[in-house]
């Protein structure tokens, strides 16, 4: 299947819909997984399943990747996931890395923030890249998966019926209606999810009053890539403006209008142009030629389904939850959904785990929603105070922030960060360490020396469970070694990585030795020689022990392969 081609700025080649060969209106090929929606989350889920050899069919109503003003800020954690999906290089080549930003009150700068970054990191804390590029790179990655990801462009899901062993879907493509059977349906059909509405499910949570106009403009500004936020600037008195640089000389300008303003009027191109010119004059770019590319409106909400599994249907991305754009947790959390669900559904489909494993998708991703929503709500309320009292407090904080840097932290946008599943049922009873990731946390980054030179700890996660064994001299206790070899030879994909203080790096399919010559990883992981970390395929720690014997390790590995009990 040929990928849609981008044939110029903001112009996409249509991808012709092709109905399949049918027998009495039924696609004769039953699918293990059908995915409704080929947005970034549906495509990421298809690629995550393909990593485990699971084929899927993606039904996408449109005939192109998206256009318009959608996601632009992609986090380090999402880049790690994109690496697992085989799409990292394209994102790094196109995206604009950035480290922090500035917040202004009136015309004065009150905060210059930086996101966590240090010499141990392989990836930038954030890149800016348009969502249509993200989708295009995922489509390109899908094209190299040897038929494991079939994208049916121009194909709308129009109905479905749940059965004991799967779902019968109704699809429409180029005026042809047909049925398709699948064992599982992933609902990745976005904020207006047809699947969600058809099941009569509703998102629950908080909606916000603030009204925002989002405009993307072409502007050859040389200003660096950082997030700029203004409170009460001369260009938008009493209100807010955000600005972000994107590749290809595009800029996102996002400004709030009064609650009682007429949104249709505010969105008229002449009114938007007048605002943009006023703001560009204010920031010193007013002399540059610029033009509007897209105008849209936005209202924030932090809402979720109460469960992401409904029989044989699993929800992910915007179909499952809505997140305010402030703090950029929408698509970033959708990628985490796909990364989390991919290996769990694959484990069920391969017969390594029973369906109860899928309950942990709910546990973990609903927990992530709550954590994300708490931060996003704080940021949203600071951007658009929900009450007069809140507005007065914000004004006081902003005014004091000119002289008191600590108070300026209130205006820190609290960008998305990695979620720890502290209470996941997948976490194994573990030892207390003096440092390092607790069970449920994602692997912290650190350079190590692998067979091909410098590599990083996060490169060690993949479509397998892994055990990291820290060792002074590459020696392993013979009984532990035997238990590990037993698992390496088993059917559950499993890998041992010895992190040695010295030695010669090597790797084969099931075992690797990497070198931590300056004990950096040992320090970050609080790991003396003999310490063991058990790592899930999505790079989260499942357990850790200062020492582990063979029976203890066997018990933990048996427990993670079986479906865990729900807490
Ligand atoms: C202005 C703006 C800025 C944003 N900025 C950021 C940001 O910087 N960082 C971030 O992380 N997030 C951001 N987001 C959020 C991000 O865009 C969404 O979270 C993301 O698009 C969700 O992806 P998705 O695949 O779940 O849904 P969608 O992108 O909505 O994709 C759903 C797909 O399903 C298809 N579909 C729908 N119904 C059917 C059907 N019946 N049959 C077949 N196909 C169907 C649609 O055509 C679409 O392609 C932003 C959003 C907006 C609006």
XYZ file of C-alpha atoms and ligand atoms in Angstrom:
620
model
C 0.000 0.000 0.000
C 1.402 3.337 -0.989
C 1.653 6.078 1.647
C 0.036 9.458 0.928
C 2.588 11.947 -0.295
C 2.946 15.470 0.936
C 3.391 17.367 -2.287
C 4.000 20.874 -0.982
C 3.483 23.034 2.061
C 0.025 22.281 3.491
C -1.010 20.264 0.419
C -1.478 16.525 0.525
C -1.961 13.961 -2.161
C -5.255 12.204 -1.678
C -4.948 8.503 -1.029
C -7.527 6.684 -3.112
C -9.884 4.563 -1.015
C -9.851 0.923 -2.129
C -12.667 -1.351 -0.965
C -11.448 -4.925 -0.407
C -12.659 -7.975 -2.340
C -15.832 -9.071 -0.566
C -17.820 -12.278 -0.184
C -21.505 -11.486 0.380
C -20.582 -8.080 1.762
C -18.020 -9.501 4.214
C -14.274 -9.008 4.088
C -13.237 -12.689 4.164
C -10.091 -12.027 6.204
C -10.844 -12.028 9.923
C -8.478 -9.684 11.769
C -6.936 -10.074 15.174
C -7.090 -6.321 15.698
C -9.027 -3.610 13.895
C -8.255 0.002 14.742
C -10.851 2.732 14.242
C -8.969 5.937 13.421
C -5.616 6.413 11.727
C -4.670 9.523 13.698
C -1.378 9.495 15.590
C -2.650 7.239 18.378
C -4.257 4.646 16.072
C -1.110 4.535 13.938
C 1.115 4.268 17.024
C -1.024 1.411 18.371
C -0.771 -0.426 15.021
C 3.030 -0.034 15.049
C 3.255 -1.130 18.695
C 1.338 -4.323 17.837
C 3.479 -4.863 14.742
C 6.556 -4.874 17.012
C 5.124 -8.086 18.454
C 4.219 -9.572 15.078
C 0.502 -8.774 15.457
C -1.133 -7.599 12.215
C -3.876 -4.981 12.325
C -6.135 -3.115 9.952
C -6.565 0.636 10.471
C -9.804 2.204 9.236
C -9.271 5.900 8.568
C -12.190 8.035 7.385
C -9.973 10.679 5.779
C -7.863 10.164 2.697
C -4.860 12.125 3.989
C -2.943 12.755 7.172
C -4.432 15.575 9.258
C -4.096 19.258 8.561
C -4.870 22.335 10.627
C -3.590 23.424 14.019
C -3.104 20.301 16.113
C -0.293 18.993 18.322
C 3.156 20.525 18.020
C 5.041 19.785 21.270
C 6.332 16.235 21.566
C 7.996 15.202 24.799
C 11.155 13.222 25.463
C 9.036 10.298 26.680
C 7.065 10.327 23.406
C 10.344 10.381 21.468
C 11.431 7.274 23.377
C 8.161 5.630 22.343
C 8.628 6.793 18.744
C 12.037 5.127 18.828
C 10.382 1.830 19.756
C 7.911 2.389 16.904
C 10.725 2.923 14.385
C 9.934 6.590 13.706
C 12.432 8.507 15.841
C 14.982 9.563 13.235
C 12.453 11.318 11.012
C 11.070 13.221 14.001
C 14.518 14.338 15.131
C 15.479 15.367 11.600
C 12.371 17.511 11.118
C 11.497 18.664 14.642
C 12.897 21.687 16.453
C 14.368 20.755 19.845
C 13.853 23.153 22.736
C 14.744 23.390 26.392
C 12.517 25.969 28.023
C 10.732 29.232 27.671
C 9.868 32.641 29.013
C 6.832 34.065 30.724
C 6.048 37.766 30.590
C 3.683 39.932 32.582
C 2.781 43.024 30.615
C 5.980 43.712 28.696
C 8.350 42.477 31.429
C 9.896 39.001 31.652
C 9.081 37.323 34.970
C 10.253 33.754 34.385
C 12.846 31.955 32.267
C 12.249 28.256 32.831
C 14.137 25.230 31.605
C 12.870 21.669 31.454
C 14.855 18.861 33.112
C 17.923 18.111 31.015
C 21.479 16.929 31.675
C 24.442 15.260 30.031
C 22.921 11.797 30.603
C 20.088 12.448 28.158
C 20.053 11.191 24.616
C 16.918 13.059 23.585
C 15.840 16.690 24.002
C 13.139 17.371 26.611
C 10.786 18.507 23.833
C 10.632 18.999 20.080
C 8.173 21.086 18.114
C 6.765 19.416 15.023
C 3.403 19.667 13.299
C 0.975 16.775 13.845
C 0.688 16.166 10.096
C 4.428 15.417 10.010
C 4.045 13.089 12.994
C 1.246 11.197 11.254
C 3.200 11.102 7.979
C 6.267 9.627 9.709
C 4.094 7.005 11.398
C 2.530 6.145 8.020
C 6.063 5.826 6.584
C 7.057 3.535 9.472
C 3.925 1.432 8.871
C 4.889 1.012 5.211
C 8.095 -0.747 6.275
C 6.327 -3.309 8.485
C 5.861 -5.971 5.800
C 2.091 -5.994 5.715
C 1.609 -5.972 9.489
C -0.112 -2.569 9.315
C -2.796 -2.170 6.666
C -4.217 1.352 6.482
C -7.587 1.607 4.751
C -7.832 5.250 3.764
C -11.200 6.819 3.110
C -12.859 4.063 5.138
C -15.314 5.071 7.823
C -16.451 2.864 10.663
C -20.247 3.184 10.474
C -21.399 0.550 12.953
C -20.297 -2.416 15.044
C -21.691 -5.288 17.025
C -19.882 -6.948 19.924
C -19.815 -10.732 20.007
C -18.369 -13.154 22.555
C -15.164 -13.657 20.617
C -14.788 -10.295 18.914
C -16.466 -7.466 17.071
C -18.208 -7.318 13.691
C -17.524 -3.916 12.151
C -19.462 -2.116 9.454
C -17.256 -0.033 7.201
C -17.979 2.283 4.292
C -15.451 3.000 1.588
C -16.177 4.829 -1.681
C -19.956 4.144 -1.398
C -19.329 0.452 -0.663
C -20.601 -0.869 2.666
C -19.042 -4.028 4.009
C -18.499 -5.986 7.211
C -15.204 -6.976 8.733
C -14.645 -9.318 11.687
C -11.944 -8.718 14.290
C -11.023 -10.269 17.632
C -10.490 -6.795 19.141
C -11.400 -3.253 18.218
C -9.203 -0.360 19.315
C -11.210 2.859 19.419
C -8.693 5.533 18.421
C -11.234 7.659 16.602
C -10.516 10.940 18.355
C -12.369 13.462 20.471
C -15.740 12.957 18.773
C -15.335 9.167 18.901
C -18.059 7.372 16.975
C -17.354 4.208 18.981
C -17.770 6.059 22.270
C -21.030 7.670 21.190
C -22.420 4.423 19.801
C -21.778 2.662 23.107
C -23.523 5.545 24.871
C -20.404 6.372 26.882
C -19.557 9.857 28.078
C -16.364 11.588 29.095
C -16.497 12.831 32.664
C -14.450 15.619 34.178
C -13.987 19.348 34.027
C -14.698 21.737 31.155
C -13.277 25.266 31.234
C -14.829 28.547 30.171
C -11.782 30.214 28.578
C -12.099 30.737 24.815
C -8.965 30.699 22.677
C -8.246 31.501 19.068
C -5.479 29.345 17.594
C -3.770 30.682 14.503
C -0.809 29.243 12.616
C 1.107 31.756 10.537
C 4.002 31.603 8.121
C 6.621 33.985 9.473
C 10.380 34.010 8.762
C 11.258 35.054 12.332
C 14.728 34.167 13.615
C 13.538 34.051 17.236
C 14.780 30.778 18.836
C 12.577 27.777 19.602
C 11.181 28.305 23.080
C 7.735 28.660 24.564
C 6.705 32.270 25.152
C 3.662 33.116 27.279
C 2.355 36.613 27.964
C -0.090 37.614 30.670
C -1.776 40.947 30.101
C 0.472 42.016 27.207
C -0.146 45.349 25.447
C -1.299 43.335 22.392
C -4.047 41.534 24.387
C -4.715 43.545 27.568
C -6.173 41.570 30.456
C -5.686 38.312 28.611
C -3.015 35.806 27.475
C -0.974 34.947 24.382
C 1.242 31.925 23.692
C 3.753 31.569 20.855
C 5.589 28.498 19.589
C 7.926 28.043 16.663
C 7.347 25.090 14.322
C 9.400 23.704 11.415
C 9.053 25.298 7.953
C 8.804 28.869 9.343
C 5.384 28.242 10.860
C 4.413 29.853 14.168
C 1.566 28.923 16.485
C -0.104 31.943 18.092
C -2.696 31.081 20.665
C -4.634 33.889 22.358
C -7.508 34.117 24.756
C -10.570 36.215 24.050
C -13.023 37.468 26.697
C -15.620 34.917 27.845
C -18.443 37.116 26.510
C -16.769 37.768 23.131
C -18.400 36.440 19.963
C -16.110 33.622 18.841
C -17.267 33.687 15.193
C -16.511 37.390 15.035
C -13.119 36.919 16.695
C -12.204 34.216 14.171
C -12.883 36.327 11.088
C -9.592 36.506 9.153
C -9.523 40.332 9.251
C -9.885 40.351 13.043
C -7.317 37.607 13.498
C -4.904 39.430 11.150
C -5.315 42.664 13.113
C -4.533 40.845 16.361
C -1.508 39.033 14.927
C -0.042 42.239 13.469
C -0.513 43.990 16.807
C 1.230 41.171 18.638
C 4.079 40.903 16.114
C 4.601 44.663 16.396
C 4.792 44.223 20.158
C 7.364 41.379 20.027
C 9.484 43.144 17.392
C 8.642 40.978 14.346
C 6.063 43.401 12.922
C 8.159 44.353 9.891
C 8.413 40.767 8.620
C 6.110 39.470 5.868
C 3.644 36.930 7.272
C 0.446 35.174 6.307
C -2.276 33.183 7.996
C -2.290 29.443 7.338
C -5.031 28.162 9.673
C -7.466 29.661 12.150
C -9.373 27.596 14.695
C -10.957 27.909 18.110
C -10.233 25.966 21.250
C -11.838 25.319 24.638
C -10.059 23.324 27.323
C -11.413 20.254 29.091
C -9.905 17.533 31.305
C -12.234 14.567 30.881
C -12.026 10.802 30.695
C -14.038 7.642 30.311
C -14.310 5.796 33.601
C -12.933 2.660 31.962
C -10.975 2.170 28.752
C -12.127 -1.414 28.181
C -15.659 -2.296 27.144
C -15.816 -5.983 26.261
C -13.683 -6.476 23.168
C -13.301 -2.742 22.620
C -10.355 -0.781 24.025
C -10.163 3.020 23.945
C -6.987 5.081 23.523
C -5.988 8.678 22.867
C -8.593 11.420 22.519
C -11.364 8.834 22.197
C -10.561 7.837 25.790
C -9.753 11.214 27.318
C -9.513 14.932 26.642
C -6.678 16.995 28.053
C -6.180 20.777 28.032
C -3.466 21.804 25.582
C -1.614 23.729 28.307
C 1.261 21.497 29.363
C 0.922 19.464 26.117
C -0.477 16.240 27.501
C -2.972 15.335 24.737
C -1.047 13.440 22.109
C 1.843 12.814 24.483
C -0.465 10.844 26.777
C -2.061 9.178 23.725
C 1.362 7.826 22.709
C 1.751 6.410 26.223
C -1.662 4.738 25.857
C -0.528 3.059 22.631
C 2.815 2.018 24.145
C 1.086 0.585 27.230
C -1.707 -1.177 25.369
C 0.439 -2.546 22.527
C 2.464 -5.029 24.537
C -0.419 -6.033 26.798
C -2.806 -6.833 23.968
C 0.020 -8.626 22.144
C 0.722 -10.734 25.265
C -2.960 -11.721 25.399
C -3.124 -12.484 21.681
C 0.038 -14.612 21.862
C -1.418 -16.517 24.815
C 1.351 -15.489 27.252
C -1.083 -13.681 29.533
C -4.792 -13.919 30.026
C -7.238 -11.090 29.464
C -6.920 -9.868 33.032
C -3.649 -8.233 31.983
C -5.772 -5.717 30.071
C -7.270 -4.529 33.353
C -3.849 -3.086 34.173
C -4.139 -0.864 31.085
C -7.150 0.701 32.779
C -5.427 0.916 36.170
C -2.290 2.519 34.820
C -3.680 4.836 32.177
C -6.539 6.097 34.363
C -3.930 6.850 37.015
C -1.931 8.680 34.301
C -5.040 10.641 33.356
C -5.551 11.745 36.958
C -1.911 12.835 37.291
C -1.951 14.603 33.921
C -5.290 16.244 34.578
C -4.175 17.593 37.978
C -1.200 19.398 36.404
C -3.073 20.464 33.278
C -5.944 21.879 35.341
C -3.519 23.975 37.405
C -1.961 25.363 34.221
C -5.369 25.974 32.635
C -6.702 27.767 35.708
C -3.645 29.966 35.739
C -4.164 30.778 32.052
C -7.905 31.436 32.483
C -8.856 31.967 36.153
C -12.205 30.283 36.847
C -13.403 32.905 39.373
C -12.913 36.535 40.364
C -10.991 35.463 43.501
C -8.682 33.283 41.413
C -8.113 36.164 38.987
C -7.119 38.477 41.842
C -4.699 35.889 43.212
C -3.160 35.441 39.788
C -2.757 39.181 39.348
C -1.059 39.428 42.743
C 1.277 36.519 41.916
C 2.182 37.988 38.523
C 2.848 41.423 39.993
C 5.017 40.031 42.804
C 6.825 37.760 40.353
C 8.669 40.759 38.854
C 10.680 40.993 42.078
C 10.384 37.499 43.588
C 11.629 34.648 41.385
C 10.089 32.011 43.709
C 6.623 33.416 43.095
C 7.289 33.439 39.336
C 7.247 29.618 39.533
C 3.453 29.927 39.680
C 3.673 30.982 36.046
C 5.730 27.909 35.123
C 3.673 25.977 32.568
C 4.446 22.569 34.139
C 5.026 20.733 30.886
C 4.143 17.060 30.619
C 6.384 14.649 32.527
C 6.741 10.871 32.727
C 4.100 9.179 34.858
C 5.066 6.606 37.505
C 2.637 3.723 38.088
C 3.449 3.419 41.807
C 0.414 1.299 42.563
C 0.338 -0.842 39.465
C -0.696 -4.442 40.078
C 2.242 -5.339 37.833
C 4.764 -4.067 40.386
C 6.588 -6.827 42.245
C 7.505 -6.635 45.944
C 10.948 -5.039 45.848
C 13.861 -3.948 48.014
C 14.449 -0.369 49.137
C 17.298 1.284 47.188
C 19.091 4.496 48.133
C 18.482 5.883 44.620
C 16.993 4.961 41.271
C 13.557 4.286 39.790
C 10.941 2.690 42.055
C 8.698 -0.059 40.651
C 6.291 1.571 38.233
C 8.734 4.344 37.210
C 10.176 4.636 33.720
C 13.870 3.925 33.228
C 15.940 7.050 33.852
C 18.336 7.828 31.037
C 22.060 7.244 31.181
C 24.787 6.646 28.590
C 26.432 3.212 28.546
C 28.888 1.550 26.169
C 27.344 -1.082 23.929
C 28.853 -3.218 21.167
C 28.355 -0.408 18.668
C 29.697 2.394 20.837
C 27.819 4.823 23.069
C 24.223 3.764 23.679
C 21.655 4.658 26.351
C 19.737 2.751 28.989
C 16.381 3.543 27.363
C 17.618 1.807 24.184
C 17.464 -1.421 26.214
C 13.632 -1.528 26.313
C 12.009 -3.300 23.390
C 9.376 -5.870 22.522
C 10.472 -8.112 25.380
C 10.717 -8.202 29.133
C 14.228 -7.593 30.342
C 16.324 -8.078 33.403
C 19.172 -5.641 34.040
C 21.846 -7.171 36.236
C 24.514 -4.832 37.611
C 27.854 -6.553 37.991
C 31.344 -5.359 38.903
C 33.085 -7.717 36.547
C 30.417 -9.339 34.333
C 30.303 -12.370 36.644
C 26.826 -13.687 37.529
C 25.894 -16.071 40.271
C 25.692 -19.454 38.443
C 22.181 -20.258 39.751
C 20.861 -16.828 38.768
C 22.614 -17.185 35.422
C 20.904 -20.564 34.885
C 17.468 -19.068 35.737
C 18.058 -16.260 33.274
C 19.197 -18.626 30.520
C 16.105 -20.743 31.086
C 13.937 -17.651 30.434
C 16.038 -16.505 27.506
C 15.269 -19.867 25.867
C 11.531 -19.681 26.682
C 8.652 -18.570 24.485
C 8.001 -15.268 26.328
C 10.299 -12.712 24.681
C 12.936 -12.039 27.289
C 16.360 -10.448 27.381
C 19.132 -10.249 29.954
C 21.344 -7.170 30.010
C 24.423 -7.289 32.189
C 25.557 -3.773 33.101
C 29.185 -4.343 33.987
C 31.706 -1.933 35.456
C 34.285 -3.329 33.032
C 34.477 -5.794 30.204
C 33.967 -5.938 26.474
C 30.423 -5.101 25.252
C 28.635 -7.727 23.179
C 25.064 -8.624 22.315
C 23.034 -11.393 20.794
C 19.288 -11.674 20.475
C 18.659 -12.765 24.068
C 21.567 -11.375 26.082
C 23.819 -8.343 26.065
C 26.699 -7.013 28.076
C 27.037 -3.236 28.246
C 29.702 -1.311 30.094
C 29.169 1.398 32.694
C 32.845 2.355 33.018
C 32.364 5.418 35.215
C 29.588 3.872 37.336
C 27.146 6.533 36.119
C 24.289 4.077 35.591
C 25.144 2.337 38.880
C 24.840 5.722 40.637
C 21.588 6.742 38.953
C 20.057 3.312 39.616
C 21.431 3.113 43.189
C 22.782 -0.285 42.130
C 25.749 -2.092 43.680
C 27.139 -5.204 42.072
C 24.441 -7.896 42.138
C 21.450 -5.523 41.952
C 18.706 -6.600 39.578
C 16.003 -4.549 37.805
C 13.074 -6.201 36.054
C 11.895 -4.020 33.153
C 8.635 -4.117 31.179
C 8.502 -3.766 27.397
C 7.394 -0.126 27.757
C 10.501 0.745 29.782
C 8.769 0.869 33.188
C 10.401 -0.917 36.108
C 8.388 -3.898 37.405
C 10.656 -4.731 40.347
C 14.151 -4.301 41.740
C 16.284 -6.151 44.223
C 19.624 -5.449 45.876
C 20.373 -9.151 45.322
C 18.176 -11.674 43.660
C 18.400 -15.437 43.895
C 17.226 -17.839 41.248
C 13.929 -18.858 42.974
C 13.038 -15.193 43.619
C 13.674 -14.245 40.022
C 11.724 -17.255 38.725
C 8.751 -16.303 40.918
C 8.779 -12.725 39.642
C 9.048 -13.784 36.025
C 6.212 -16.287 36.446
C 4.090 -13.580 38.042
C 4.601 -11.046 35.284
C 3.876 -13.562 32.562
C 0.610 -14.576 34.187
C -2.204 -12.081 34.627
C -1.667 -10.165 37.835
C -4.269 -9.820 40.544
C -5.982 -6.438 40.633
C -5.442 -4.340 43.737
C -4.702 23.466 18.954
C -4.230 22.153 19.492
C -2.923 22.033 19.950
C -2.484 20.842 20.492
N -1.197 20.757 20.909
C -0.741 19.605 21.438
C 0.626 19.461 21.778
O 1.425 20.376 21.567
N 1.031 18.274 22.317
C 0.165 17.246 22.527
O 0.590 16.219 23.061
N -1.130 17.326 22.147
C -1.599 18.469 21.603
N -2.887 18.548 21.152
C -3.768 17.355 21.263
C -3.576 16.376 20.081
O -3.813 17.022 18.861
C -4.535 15.210 20.253
O -4.366 14.698 21.550
C -4.277 14.114 19.212
O -4.679 14.493 17.942
C -5.043 12.837 19.603
O -4.775 11.852 18.648
P -5.833 10.693 18.355
O -5.184 9.800 17.350
O -6.318 10.146 19.637
O -7.083 11.445 17.725
P -7.191 12.249 16.362
O -5.919 12.956 16.066
O -8.411 13.076 16.450
O -7.380 11.127 15.268
C -8.585 10.408 15.159
C -8.679 9.857 13.751
O -9.845 9.052 13.667
C -10.468 9.277 12.428
N -11.884 8.912 12.579
C -12.821 9.529 13.329
N -13.995 8.883 13.243
C -13.795 7.824 12.424
C -14.629 6.771 11.958
N -15.915 6.663 12.317
N -14.098 5.852 11.116
C -12.786 5.922 10.745
N -11.963 6.914 11.153
C -12.448 7.845 12.012
C -10.226 10.748 12.152
O -10.322 11.040 10.768
C -8.806 10.934 12.692
O -7.831 10.723 11.705
C -3.352 19.728 20.589
C -4.667 19.840 20.110
C -5.093 21.033 19.570
C -6.498 21.114 19.044
